Tab-separated table of C-alpha atoms in Angstrom:
chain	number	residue	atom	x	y	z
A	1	UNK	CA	2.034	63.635	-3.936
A	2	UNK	CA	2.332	64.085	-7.667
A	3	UNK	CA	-1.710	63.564	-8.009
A	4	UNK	CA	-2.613	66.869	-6.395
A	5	UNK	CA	-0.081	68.637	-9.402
A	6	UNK	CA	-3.472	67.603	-11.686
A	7	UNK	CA	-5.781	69.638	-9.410
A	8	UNK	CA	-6.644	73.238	-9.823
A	9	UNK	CA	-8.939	74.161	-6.518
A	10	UNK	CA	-8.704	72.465	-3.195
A	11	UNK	CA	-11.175	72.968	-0.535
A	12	UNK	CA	-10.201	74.325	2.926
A	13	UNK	CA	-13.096	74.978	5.926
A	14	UNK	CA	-15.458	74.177	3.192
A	15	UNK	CA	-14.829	77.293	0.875
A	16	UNK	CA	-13.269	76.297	-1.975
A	17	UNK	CA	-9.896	77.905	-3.032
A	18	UNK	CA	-8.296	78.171	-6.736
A	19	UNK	CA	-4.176	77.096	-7.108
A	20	UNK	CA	-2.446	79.896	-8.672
A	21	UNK	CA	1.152	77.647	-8.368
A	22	UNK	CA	2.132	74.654	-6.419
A	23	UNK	CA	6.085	73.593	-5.686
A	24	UNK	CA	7.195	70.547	-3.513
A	25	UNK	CA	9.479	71.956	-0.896
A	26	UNK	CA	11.642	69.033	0.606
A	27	UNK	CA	8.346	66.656	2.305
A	28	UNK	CA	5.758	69.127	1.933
A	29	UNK	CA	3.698	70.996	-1.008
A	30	UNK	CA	3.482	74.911	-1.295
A	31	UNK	CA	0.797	76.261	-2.710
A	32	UNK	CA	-0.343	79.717	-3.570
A	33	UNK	CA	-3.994	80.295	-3.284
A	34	UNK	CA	-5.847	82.468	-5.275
A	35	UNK	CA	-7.105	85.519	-2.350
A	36	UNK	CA	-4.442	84.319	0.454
A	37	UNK	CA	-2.167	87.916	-0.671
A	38	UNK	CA	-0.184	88.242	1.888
A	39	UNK	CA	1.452	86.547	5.107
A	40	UNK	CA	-1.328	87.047	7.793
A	41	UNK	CA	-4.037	85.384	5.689
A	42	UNK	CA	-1.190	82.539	4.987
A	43	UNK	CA	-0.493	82.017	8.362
A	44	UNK	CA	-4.175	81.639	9.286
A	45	UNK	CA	-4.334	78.497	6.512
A	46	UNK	CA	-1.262	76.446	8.344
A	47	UNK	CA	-2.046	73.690	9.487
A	48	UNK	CA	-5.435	73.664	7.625
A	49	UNK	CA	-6.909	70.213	6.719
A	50	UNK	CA	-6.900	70.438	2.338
A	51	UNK	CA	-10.126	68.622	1.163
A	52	UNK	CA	-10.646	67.779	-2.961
A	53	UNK	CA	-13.195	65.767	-4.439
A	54	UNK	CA	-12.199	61.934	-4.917
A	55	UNK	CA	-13.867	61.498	-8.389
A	56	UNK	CA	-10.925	64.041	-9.527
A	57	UNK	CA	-8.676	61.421	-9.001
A	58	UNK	CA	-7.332	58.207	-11.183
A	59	UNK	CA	-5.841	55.961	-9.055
A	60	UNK	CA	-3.601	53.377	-10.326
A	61	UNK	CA	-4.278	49.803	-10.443
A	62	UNK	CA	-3.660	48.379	-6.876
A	63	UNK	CA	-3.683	51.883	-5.218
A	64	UNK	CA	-6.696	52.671	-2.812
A	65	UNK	CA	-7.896	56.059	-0.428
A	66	UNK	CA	-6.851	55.040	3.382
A	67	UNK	CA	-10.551	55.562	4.174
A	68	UNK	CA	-11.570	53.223	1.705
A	69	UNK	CA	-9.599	50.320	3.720
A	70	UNK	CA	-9.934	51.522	6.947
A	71	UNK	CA	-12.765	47.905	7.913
A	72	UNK	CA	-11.698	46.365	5.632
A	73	UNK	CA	-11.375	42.720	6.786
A	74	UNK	CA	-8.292	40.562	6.454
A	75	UNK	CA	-7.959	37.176	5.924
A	76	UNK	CA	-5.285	33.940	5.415
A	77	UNK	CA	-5.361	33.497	1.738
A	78	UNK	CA	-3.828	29.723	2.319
A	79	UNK	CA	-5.592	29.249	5.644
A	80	UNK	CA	-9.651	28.663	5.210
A	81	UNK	CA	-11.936	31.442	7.708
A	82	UNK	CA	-8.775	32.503	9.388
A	83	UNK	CA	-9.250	36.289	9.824
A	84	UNK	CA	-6.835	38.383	11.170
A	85	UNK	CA	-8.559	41.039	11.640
A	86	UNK	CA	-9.358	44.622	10.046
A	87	UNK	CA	-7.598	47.168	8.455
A	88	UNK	CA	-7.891	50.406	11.669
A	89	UNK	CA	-4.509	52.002	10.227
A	90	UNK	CA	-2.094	52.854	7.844
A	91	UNK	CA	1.127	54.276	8.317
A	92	UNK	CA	3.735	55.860	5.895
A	93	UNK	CA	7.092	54.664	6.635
A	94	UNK	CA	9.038	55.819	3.277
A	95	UNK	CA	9.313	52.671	1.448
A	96	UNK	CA	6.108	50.954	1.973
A	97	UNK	CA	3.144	51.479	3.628
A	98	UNK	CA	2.156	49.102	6.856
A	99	UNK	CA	-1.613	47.971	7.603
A	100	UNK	CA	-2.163	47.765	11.017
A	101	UNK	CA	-4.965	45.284	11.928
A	102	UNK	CA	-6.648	44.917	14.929
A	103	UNK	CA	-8.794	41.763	15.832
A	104	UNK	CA	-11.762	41.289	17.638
A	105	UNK	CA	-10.471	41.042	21.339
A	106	UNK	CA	-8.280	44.046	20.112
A	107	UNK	CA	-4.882	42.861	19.051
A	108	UNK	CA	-3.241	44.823	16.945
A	109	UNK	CA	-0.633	43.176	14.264
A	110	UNK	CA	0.964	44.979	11.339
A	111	UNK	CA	1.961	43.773	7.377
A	112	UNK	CA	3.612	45.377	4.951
A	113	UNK	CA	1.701	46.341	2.184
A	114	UNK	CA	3.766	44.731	-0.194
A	115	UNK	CA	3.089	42.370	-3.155
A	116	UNK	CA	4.368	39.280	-1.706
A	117	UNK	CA	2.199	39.783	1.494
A	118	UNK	CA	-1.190	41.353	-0.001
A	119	UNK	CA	-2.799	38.593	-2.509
A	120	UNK	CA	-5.882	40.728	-3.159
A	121	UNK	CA	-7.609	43.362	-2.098
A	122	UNK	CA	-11.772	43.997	-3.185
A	123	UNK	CA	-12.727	47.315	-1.568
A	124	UNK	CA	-16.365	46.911	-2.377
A	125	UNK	CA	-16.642	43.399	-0.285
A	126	UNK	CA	-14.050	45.398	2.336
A	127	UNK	CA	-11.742	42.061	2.204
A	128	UNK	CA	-8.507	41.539	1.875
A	129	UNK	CA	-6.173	38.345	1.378
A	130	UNK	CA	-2.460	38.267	2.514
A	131	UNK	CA	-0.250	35.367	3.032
A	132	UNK	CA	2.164	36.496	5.953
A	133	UNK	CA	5.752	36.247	5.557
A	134	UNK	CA	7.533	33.344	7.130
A	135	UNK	CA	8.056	34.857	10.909
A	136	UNK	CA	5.517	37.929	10.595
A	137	UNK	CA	2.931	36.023	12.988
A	138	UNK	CA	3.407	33.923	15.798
A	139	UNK	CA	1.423	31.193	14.334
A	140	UNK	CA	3.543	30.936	11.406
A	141	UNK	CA	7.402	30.752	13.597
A	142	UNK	CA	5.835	27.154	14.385
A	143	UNK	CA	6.045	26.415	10.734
């Protein structure tokens, strides 16, 4: 959440909307918008979806927009052609966040998205290549 303290308009409906101050308030962000004066106009923006334009972002090394791996395929980096999948989730749990994939007759796994599980990610081919921890997939408990 610290990215969006660089920002100084966010878009909301499609009408774009200058930050006058921004706070964190325990696991949200409060913002004042320049023209929202008073409570009734605030109310009206809960809930809103906040848009802002990608390019205004640096992401760090190894850090990617969900949208960008929503598809994106995953395979065994050990195991030649073996797919698990593709990326259809991902879900903040605190400490990590988890990829869920779901395979082609719809079988849904999930992996951390932690260093020793994702090898390497290349969001312009939309693959991915993890090595699964000892246990995380049936196929490896044989092992």
């Amino acid at each position: 959440p610290e990215i969006l303290f660089e920002l100084d308009h966010f878009y909301i409906d499609g009408k774009v909307f200058r930050i006058e101050s921004m706070r964190p308030q325990k696991n949200i962000l409060l913002l004042k918008l320049d023209g929202i004066d008073n409570l009734n106009k605030a109310e009206i923006m809960r809930n809103k979806i906040v848009f802002a334009e990608r390019d205004l972002f640096n992401l760090e090394e190894g850090c990617y927009f969900i949208k960008d791996l929503l598809g994106t395929e995953v395979y065994d980096a050990d195991k030649e052609g073996v797919c698990y999948g593709k990326i259809t989730d991902v879900i903040a749990t605190g400490a990590n966040d988890v990829y869920e994939l779901t395979d082609g007759e719809g079988v849904k796994r999930l992996i951390p998205a932690i260093k020793d599980v994702i090898i390497s990610t290349d969001i312009e081919a939309k693959k991915m290549l993890i090595r699964p921890l000892l246990g995380l997939f049936d196929e490896n408990e044989q092992a």
